[in-house]
Coordinates of N, CA and C in Angstrom, one line a residue:
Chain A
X1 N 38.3 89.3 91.2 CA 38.9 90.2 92.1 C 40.3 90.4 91.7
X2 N 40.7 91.5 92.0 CA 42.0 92.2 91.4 C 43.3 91.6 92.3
X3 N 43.8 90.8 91.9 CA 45.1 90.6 92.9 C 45.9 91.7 93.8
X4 N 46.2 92.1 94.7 CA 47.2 93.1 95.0 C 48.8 93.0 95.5
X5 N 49.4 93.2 95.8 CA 50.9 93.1 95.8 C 50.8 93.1 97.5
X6 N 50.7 92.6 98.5 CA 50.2 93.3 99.6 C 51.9 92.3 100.5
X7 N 52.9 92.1 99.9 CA 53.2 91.0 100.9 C 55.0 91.5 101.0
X8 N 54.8 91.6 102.7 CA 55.6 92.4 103.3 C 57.0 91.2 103.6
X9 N 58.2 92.3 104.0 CA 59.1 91.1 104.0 C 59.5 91.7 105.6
X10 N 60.0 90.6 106.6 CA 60.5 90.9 107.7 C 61.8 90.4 108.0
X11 N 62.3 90.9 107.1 CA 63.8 90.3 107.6 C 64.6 89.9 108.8
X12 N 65.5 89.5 109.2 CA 66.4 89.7 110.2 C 67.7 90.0 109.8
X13 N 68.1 91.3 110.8 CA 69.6 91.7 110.2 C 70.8 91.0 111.1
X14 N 71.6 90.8 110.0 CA 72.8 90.1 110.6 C 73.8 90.8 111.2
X15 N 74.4 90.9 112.6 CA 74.6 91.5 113.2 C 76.2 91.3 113.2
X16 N 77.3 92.3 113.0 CA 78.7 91.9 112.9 C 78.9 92.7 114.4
X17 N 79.8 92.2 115.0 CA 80.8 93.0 116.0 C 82.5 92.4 116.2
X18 N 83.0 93.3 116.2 CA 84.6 93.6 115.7 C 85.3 93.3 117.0
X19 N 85.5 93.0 117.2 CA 86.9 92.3 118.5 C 88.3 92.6 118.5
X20 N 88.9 92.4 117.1 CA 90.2 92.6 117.1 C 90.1 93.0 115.7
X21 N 90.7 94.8 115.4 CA 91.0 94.9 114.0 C 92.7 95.2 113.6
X22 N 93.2 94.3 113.1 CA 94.5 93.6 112.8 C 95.2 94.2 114.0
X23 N 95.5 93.7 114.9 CA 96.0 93.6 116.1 C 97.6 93.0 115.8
X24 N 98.4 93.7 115.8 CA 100.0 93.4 115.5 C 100.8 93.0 116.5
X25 N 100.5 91.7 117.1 CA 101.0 91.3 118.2 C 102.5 90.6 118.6
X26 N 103.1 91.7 118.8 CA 105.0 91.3 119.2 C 105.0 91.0 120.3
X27 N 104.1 90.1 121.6 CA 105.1 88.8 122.3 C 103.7 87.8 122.8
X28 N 104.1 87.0 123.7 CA 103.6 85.5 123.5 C 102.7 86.1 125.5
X29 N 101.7 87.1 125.7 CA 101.3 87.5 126.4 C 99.6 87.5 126.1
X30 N 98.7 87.4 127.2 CA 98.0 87.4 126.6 C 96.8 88.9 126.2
X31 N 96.2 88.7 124.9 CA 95.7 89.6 124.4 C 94.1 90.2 124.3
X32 N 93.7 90.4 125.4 CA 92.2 90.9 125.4 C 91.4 91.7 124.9
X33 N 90.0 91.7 124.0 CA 89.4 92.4 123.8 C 89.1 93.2 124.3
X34 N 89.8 94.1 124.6 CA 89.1 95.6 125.3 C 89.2 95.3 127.2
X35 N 89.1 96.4 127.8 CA 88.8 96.3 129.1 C 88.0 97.4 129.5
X36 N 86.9 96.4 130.1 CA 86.5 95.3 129.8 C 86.4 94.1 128.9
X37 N 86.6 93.3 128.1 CA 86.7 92.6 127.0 C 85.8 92.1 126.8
X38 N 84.5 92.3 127.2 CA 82.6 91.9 127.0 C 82.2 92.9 126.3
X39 N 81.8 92.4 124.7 CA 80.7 92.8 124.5 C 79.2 92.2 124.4
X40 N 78.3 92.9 124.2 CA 76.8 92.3 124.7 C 76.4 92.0 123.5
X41 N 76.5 90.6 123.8 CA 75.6 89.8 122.3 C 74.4 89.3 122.7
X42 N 73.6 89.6 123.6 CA 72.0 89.3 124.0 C 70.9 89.9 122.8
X43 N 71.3 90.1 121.8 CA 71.0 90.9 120.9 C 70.8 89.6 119.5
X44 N 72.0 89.0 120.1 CA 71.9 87.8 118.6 C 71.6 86.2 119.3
X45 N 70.6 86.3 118.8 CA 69.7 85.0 118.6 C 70.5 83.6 118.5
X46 N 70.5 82.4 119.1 CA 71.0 81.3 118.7 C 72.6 81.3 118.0
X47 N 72.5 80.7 117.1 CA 74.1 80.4 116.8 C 75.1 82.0 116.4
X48 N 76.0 81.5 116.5 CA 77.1 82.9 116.1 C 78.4 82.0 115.8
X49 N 78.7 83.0 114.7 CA 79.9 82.3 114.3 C 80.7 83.8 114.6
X50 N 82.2 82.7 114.6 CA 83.4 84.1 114.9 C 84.6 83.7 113.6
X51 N 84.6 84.7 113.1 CA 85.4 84.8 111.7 C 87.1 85.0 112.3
X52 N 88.0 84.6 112.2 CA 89.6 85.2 112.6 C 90.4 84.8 111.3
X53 N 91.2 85.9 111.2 CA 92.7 85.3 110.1 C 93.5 86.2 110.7
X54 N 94.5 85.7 110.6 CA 95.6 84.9 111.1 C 97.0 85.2 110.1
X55 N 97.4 86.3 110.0 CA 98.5 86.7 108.8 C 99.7 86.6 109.7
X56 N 99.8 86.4 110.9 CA 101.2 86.4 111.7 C 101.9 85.1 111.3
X57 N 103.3 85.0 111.5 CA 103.6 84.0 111.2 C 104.4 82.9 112.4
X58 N 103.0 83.0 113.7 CA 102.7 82.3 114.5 C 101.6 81.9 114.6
X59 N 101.5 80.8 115.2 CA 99.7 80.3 115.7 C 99.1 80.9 116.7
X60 N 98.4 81.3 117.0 CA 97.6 81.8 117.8 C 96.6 80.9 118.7
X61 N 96.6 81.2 119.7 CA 95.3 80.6 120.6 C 94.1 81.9 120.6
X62 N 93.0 81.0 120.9 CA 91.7 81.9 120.9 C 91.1 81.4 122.1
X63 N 90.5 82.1 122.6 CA 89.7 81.7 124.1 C 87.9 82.3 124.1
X64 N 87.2 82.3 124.3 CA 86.1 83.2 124.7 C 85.7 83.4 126.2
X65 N 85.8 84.7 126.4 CA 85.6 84.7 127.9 C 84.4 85.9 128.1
X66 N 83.7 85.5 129.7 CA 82.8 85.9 129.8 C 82.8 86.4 131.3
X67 N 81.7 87.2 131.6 CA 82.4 88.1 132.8 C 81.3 87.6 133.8
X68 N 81.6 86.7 134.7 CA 81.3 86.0 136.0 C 80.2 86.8 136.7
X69 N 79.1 85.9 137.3 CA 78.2 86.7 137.8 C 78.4 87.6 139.2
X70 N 79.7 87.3 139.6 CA 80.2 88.1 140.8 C 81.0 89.5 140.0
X71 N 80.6 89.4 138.8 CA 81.2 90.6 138.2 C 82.5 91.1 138.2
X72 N 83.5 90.3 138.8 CA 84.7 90.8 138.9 C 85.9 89.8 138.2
X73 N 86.5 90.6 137.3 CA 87.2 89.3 136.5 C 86.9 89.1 135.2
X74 N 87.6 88.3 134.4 CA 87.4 87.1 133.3 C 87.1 85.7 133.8
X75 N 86.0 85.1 132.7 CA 85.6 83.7 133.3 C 85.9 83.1 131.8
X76 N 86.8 82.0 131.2 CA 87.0 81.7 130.4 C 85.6 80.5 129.6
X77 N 85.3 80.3 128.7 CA 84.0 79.5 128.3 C 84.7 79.0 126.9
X78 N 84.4 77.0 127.1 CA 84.6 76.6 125.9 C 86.2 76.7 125.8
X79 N 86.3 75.5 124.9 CA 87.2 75.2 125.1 C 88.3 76.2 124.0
X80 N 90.1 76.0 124.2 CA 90.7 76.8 123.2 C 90.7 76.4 121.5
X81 N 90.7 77.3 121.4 CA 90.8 77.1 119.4 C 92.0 77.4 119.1
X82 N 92.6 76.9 118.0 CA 93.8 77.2 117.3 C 94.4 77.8 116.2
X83 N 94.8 79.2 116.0 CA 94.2 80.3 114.6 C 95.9 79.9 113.8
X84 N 95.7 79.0 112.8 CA 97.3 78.4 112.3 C 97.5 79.8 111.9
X85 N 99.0 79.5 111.5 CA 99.9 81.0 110.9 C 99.5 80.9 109.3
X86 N 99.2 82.2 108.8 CA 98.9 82.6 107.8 C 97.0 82.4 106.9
X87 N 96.6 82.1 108.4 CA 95.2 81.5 107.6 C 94.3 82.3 107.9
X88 N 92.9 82.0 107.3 CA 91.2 82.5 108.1 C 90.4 81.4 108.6
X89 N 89.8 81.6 109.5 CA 89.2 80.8 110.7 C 87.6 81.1 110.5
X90 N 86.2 80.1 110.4 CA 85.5 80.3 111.1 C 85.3 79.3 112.0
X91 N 84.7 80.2 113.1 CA 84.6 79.0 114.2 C 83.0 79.0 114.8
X92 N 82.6 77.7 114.3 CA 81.3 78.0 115.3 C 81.1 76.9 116.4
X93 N 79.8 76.7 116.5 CA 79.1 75.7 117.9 C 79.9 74.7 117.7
X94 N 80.4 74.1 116.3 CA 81.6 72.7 116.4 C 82.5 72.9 116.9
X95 N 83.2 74.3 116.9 CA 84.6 74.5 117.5 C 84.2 74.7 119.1
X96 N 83.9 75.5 118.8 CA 83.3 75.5 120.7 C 82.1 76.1 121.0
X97 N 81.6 75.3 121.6 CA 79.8 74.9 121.5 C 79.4 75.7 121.9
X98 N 79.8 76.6 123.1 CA 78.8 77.7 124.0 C 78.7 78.6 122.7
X99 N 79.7 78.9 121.1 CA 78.4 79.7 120.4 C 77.3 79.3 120.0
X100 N 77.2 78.4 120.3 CA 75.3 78.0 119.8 C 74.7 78.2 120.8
X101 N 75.1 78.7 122.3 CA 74.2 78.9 123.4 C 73.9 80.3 123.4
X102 N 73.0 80.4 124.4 CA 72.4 81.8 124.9 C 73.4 82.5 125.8
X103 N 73.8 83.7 125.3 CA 74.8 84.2 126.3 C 75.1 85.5 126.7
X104 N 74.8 86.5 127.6 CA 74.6 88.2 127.4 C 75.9 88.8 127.2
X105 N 77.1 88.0 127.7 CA 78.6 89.1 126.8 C 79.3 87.9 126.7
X106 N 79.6 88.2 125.6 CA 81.6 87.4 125.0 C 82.5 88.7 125.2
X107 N 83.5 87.7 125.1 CA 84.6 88.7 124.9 C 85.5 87.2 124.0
X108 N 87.3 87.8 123.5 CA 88.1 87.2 123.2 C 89.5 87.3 123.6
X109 N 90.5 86.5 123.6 CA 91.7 86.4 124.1 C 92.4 85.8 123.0
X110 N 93.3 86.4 122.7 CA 94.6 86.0 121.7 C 95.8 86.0 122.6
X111 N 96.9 84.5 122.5 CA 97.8 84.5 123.1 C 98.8 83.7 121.9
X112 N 100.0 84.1 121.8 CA 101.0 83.7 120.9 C 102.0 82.6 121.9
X113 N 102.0 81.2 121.2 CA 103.1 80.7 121.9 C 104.4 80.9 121.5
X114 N 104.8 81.8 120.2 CA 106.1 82.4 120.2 C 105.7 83.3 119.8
X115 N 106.1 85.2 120.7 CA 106.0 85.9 119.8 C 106.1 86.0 117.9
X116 N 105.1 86.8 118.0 CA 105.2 86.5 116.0 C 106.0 88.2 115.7
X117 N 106.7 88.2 115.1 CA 107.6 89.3 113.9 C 106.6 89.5 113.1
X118 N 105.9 89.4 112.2 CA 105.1 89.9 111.2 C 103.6 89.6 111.5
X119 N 103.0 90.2 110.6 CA 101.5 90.4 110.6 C 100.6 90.8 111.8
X120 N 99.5 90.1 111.8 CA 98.3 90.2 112.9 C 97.2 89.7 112.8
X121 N 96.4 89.9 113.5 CA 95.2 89.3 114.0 C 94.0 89.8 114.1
X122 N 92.7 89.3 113.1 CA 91.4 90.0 113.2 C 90.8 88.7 113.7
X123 N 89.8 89.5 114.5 CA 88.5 88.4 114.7 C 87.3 89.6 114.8
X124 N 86.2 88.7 114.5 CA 84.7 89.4 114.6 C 83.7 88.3 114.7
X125 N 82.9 88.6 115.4 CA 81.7 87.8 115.8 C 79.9 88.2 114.8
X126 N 79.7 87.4 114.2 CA 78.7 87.5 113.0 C 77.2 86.5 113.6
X127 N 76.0 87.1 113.5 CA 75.2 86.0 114.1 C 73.7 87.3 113.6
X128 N 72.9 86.6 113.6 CA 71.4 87.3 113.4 C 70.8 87.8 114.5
X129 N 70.7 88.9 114.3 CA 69.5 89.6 115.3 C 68.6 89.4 115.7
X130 N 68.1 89.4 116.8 CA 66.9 89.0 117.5 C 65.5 89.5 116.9
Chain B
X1 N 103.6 105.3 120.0 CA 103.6 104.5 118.4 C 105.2 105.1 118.1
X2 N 106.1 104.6 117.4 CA 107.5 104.8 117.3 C 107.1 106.3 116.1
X3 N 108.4 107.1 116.1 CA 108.5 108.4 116.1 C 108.1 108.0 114.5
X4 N 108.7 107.0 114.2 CA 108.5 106.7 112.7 C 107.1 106.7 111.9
X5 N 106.2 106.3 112.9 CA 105.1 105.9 112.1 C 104.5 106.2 111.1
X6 N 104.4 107.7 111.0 CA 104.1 108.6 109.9 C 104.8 108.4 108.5
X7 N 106.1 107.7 108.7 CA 106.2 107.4 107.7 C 106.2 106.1 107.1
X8 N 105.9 105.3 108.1 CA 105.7 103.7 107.7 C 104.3 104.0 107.0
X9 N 103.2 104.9 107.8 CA 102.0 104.7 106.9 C 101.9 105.2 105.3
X10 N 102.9 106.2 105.3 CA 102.6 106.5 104.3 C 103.4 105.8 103.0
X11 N 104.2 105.4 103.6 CA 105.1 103.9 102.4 C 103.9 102.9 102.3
X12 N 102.8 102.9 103.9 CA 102.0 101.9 103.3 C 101.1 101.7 102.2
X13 N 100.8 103.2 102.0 CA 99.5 103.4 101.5 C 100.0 103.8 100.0
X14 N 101.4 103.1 99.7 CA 101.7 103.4 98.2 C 101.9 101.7 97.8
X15 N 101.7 101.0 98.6 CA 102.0 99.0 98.7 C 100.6 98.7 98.2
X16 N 100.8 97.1 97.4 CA 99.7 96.4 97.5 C 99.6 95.5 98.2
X17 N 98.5 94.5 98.0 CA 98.5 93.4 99.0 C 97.7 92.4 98.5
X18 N 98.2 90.9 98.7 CA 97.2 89.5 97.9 C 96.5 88.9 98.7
X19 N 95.4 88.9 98.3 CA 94.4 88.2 99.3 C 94.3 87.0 99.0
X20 N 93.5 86.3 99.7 CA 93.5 84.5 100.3 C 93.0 84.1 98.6
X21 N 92.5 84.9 98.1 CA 92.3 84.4 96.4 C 93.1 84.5 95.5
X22 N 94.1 85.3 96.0 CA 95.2 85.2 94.8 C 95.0 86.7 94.3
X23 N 94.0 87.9 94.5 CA 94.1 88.7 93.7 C 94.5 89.9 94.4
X24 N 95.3 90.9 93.7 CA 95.6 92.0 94.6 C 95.2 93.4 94.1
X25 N 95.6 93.6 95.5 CA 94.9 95.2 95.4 C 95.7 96.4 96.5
X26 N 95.8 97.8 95.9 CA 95.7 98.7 96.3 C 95.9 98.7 98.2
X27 N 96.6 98.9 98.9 CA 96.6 99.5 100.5 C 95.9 100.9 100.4
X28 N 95.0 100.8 101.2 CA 94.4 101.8 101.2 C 94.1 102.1 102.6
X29 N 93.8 103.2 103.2 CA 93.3 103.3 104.8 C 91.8 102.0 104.9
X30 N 91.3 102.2 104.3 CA 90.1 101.2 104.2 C 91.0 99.5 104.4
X31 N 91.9 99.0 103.8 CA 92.3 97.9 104.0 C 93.1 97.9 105.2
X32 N 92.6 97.7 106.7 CA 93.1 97.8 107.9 C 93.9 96.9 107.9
X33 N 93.8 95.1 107.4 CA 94.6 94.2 108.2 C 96.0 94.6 107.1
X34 N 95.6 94.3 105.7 CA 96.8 94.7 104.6 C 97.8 96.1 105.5
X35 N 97.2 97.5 105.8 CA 97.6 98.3 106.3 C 98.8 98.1 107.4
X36 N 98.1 97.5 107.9 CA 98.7 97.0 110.0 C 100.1 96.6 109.5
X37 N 99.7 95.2 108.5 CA 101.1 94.7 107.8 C 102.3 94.8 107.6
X38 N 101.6 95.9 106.7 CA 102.7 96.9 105.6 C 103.3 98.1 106.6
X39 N 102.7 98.2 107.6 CA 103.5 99.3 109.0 C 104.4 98.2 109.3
X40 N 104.1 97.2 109.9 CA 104.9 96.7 110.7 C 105.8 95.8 109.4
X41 N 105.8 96.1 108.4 CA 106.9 95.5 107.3 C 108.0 96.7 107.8
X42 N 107.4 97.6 107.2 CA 108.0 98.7 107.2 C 109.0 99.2 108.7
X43 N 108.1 98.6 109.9 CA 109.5 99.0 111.3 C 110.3 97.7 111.0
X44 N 110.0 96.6 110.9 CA 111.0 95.9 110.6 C 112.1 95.6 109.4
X45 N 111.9 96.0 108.3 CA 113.1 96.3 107.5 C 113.9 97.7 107.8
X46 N 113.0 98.7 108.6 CA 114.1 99.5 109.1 C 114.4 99.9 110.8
X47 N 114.3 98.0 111.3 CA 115.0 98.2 112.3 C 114.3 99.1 113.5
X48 N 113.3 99.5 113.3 CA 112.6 100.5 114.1 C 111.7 99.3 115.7
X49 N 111.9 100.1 116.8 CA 111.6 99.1 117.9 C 110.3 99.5 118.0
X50 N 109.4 98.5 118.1 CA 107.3 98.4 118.5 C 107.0 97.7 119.4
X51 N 106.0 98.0 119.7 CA 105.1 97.2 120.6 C 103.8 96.9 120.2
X52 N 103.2 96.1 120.6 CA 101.8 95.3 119.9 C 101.3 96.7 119.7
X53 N 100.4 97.0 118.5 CA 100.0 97.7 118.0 C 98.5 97.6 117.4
X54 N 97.3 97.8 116.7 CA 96.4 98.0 116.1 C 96.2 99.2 115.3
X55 N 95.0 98.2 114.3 CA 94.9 99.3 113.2 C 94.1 100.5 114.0
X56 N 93.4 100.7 115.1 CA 93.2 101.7 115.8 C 94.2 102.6 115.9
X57 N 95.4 102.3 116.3 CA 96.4 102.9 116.9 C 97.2 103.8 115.5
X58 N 96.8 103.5 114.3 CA 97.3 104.2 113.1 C 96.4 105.5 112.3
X59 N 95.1 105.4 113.0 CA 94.1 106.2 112.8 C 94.7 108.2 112.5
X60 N 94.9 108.3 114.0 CA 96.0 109.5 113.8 C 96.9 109.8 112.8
X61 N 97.3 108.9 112.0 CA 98.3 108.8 111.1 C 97.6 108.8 109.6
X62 N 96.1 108.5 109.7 CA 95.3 108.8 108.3 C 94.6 109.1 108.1
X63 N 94.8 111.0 108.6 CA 93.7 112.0 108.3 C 94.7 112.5 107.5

């Protein structure tokens, strides 16, 4: 019998979402993704990692916040992370665990403990589709 | 965005920029974070006053 080629591939696509694109942040206030600042990651399966760098030449705090089932507000999740001055960051379930959990929106918060003079700040959230 | 901006972008988009490997390249509208940079290089050696900004907020400035 003739062999045939019959063998299909099902991938999973890796799903990126953008949070902050170089965000040039002049004082020590804090900085939200959007407002709302939730976007809906019920979409990505299990782990997610969040990529940040960090060209300011302050450190940055990171938070992940999530919007409370009373709907009203920021609910902060996990503990804070620390984006050093001049670097790139990934952060996953080791840095703060709730990204290995099941979760229907993140959001992120950047706060400067001295305003920074130069650069800015990306972050994006990377994880596989459902 | 300060009255200036138009022309910080466009000082930007004649700059390069070194990335985390050591190799450089070209500012281009496509290089957002290199871009953001080189604006805000640019209000700050000429003294020009800003407020937190993004590469969104330069968009107008690179059509």
């Amino acid at each position: 019998m003739k062999p045939t080629n019959n063998v299909q591939l099902t991938g999973r696509n890796v799903q990126e979402i953008v949070y902050f694109n170089a965000l040039a942040i002049t004082d020590a206030a804090n900085h939200d993704s959007g407002s709302p600042p939730y976007r809906d990651v019920s979409t990505i399966g299990g782990k997610k990692m969040l990529i940040a760098y960090n060209t300011t030449d302050q450190a940055i705090t990171l938070n992940l916040l999530t919007s409370p089932i009373s709907g009203s507000g920021a609910l902060q999740v996990g503990q804070t992370f620390s984006l050093p001055s001049g670097q790139s960051k990934t952060i996953t379930s080791a840095d703060i665990r709730e990204l290995g959990e099941p979760i229907n929106r993140l959001g992120v918060r950047l706060k400067a403990g001295v305003a920074p003079t130069t650069g800015s700040v990306s972050v994006w959230l990377e994880g596989v589709q459902q | 965005m300060p009255n200036e901006t138009q022309q910080a972008v466009d000082w930007a988009l004649t700059q390069t920029y070194t990335d985390s490997l050591g190799d450089t390249y070209p500012i281009t509208k496509d290089t957002a974070q290199a871009l953001v940079d080189a604006v805000r290089q640019y209000f700050n050696e000429h003294q020009i006053n800003y407020n937190t900004f993004s590469y969104n907020d330069l968009l107008p400035y690179l059509s």
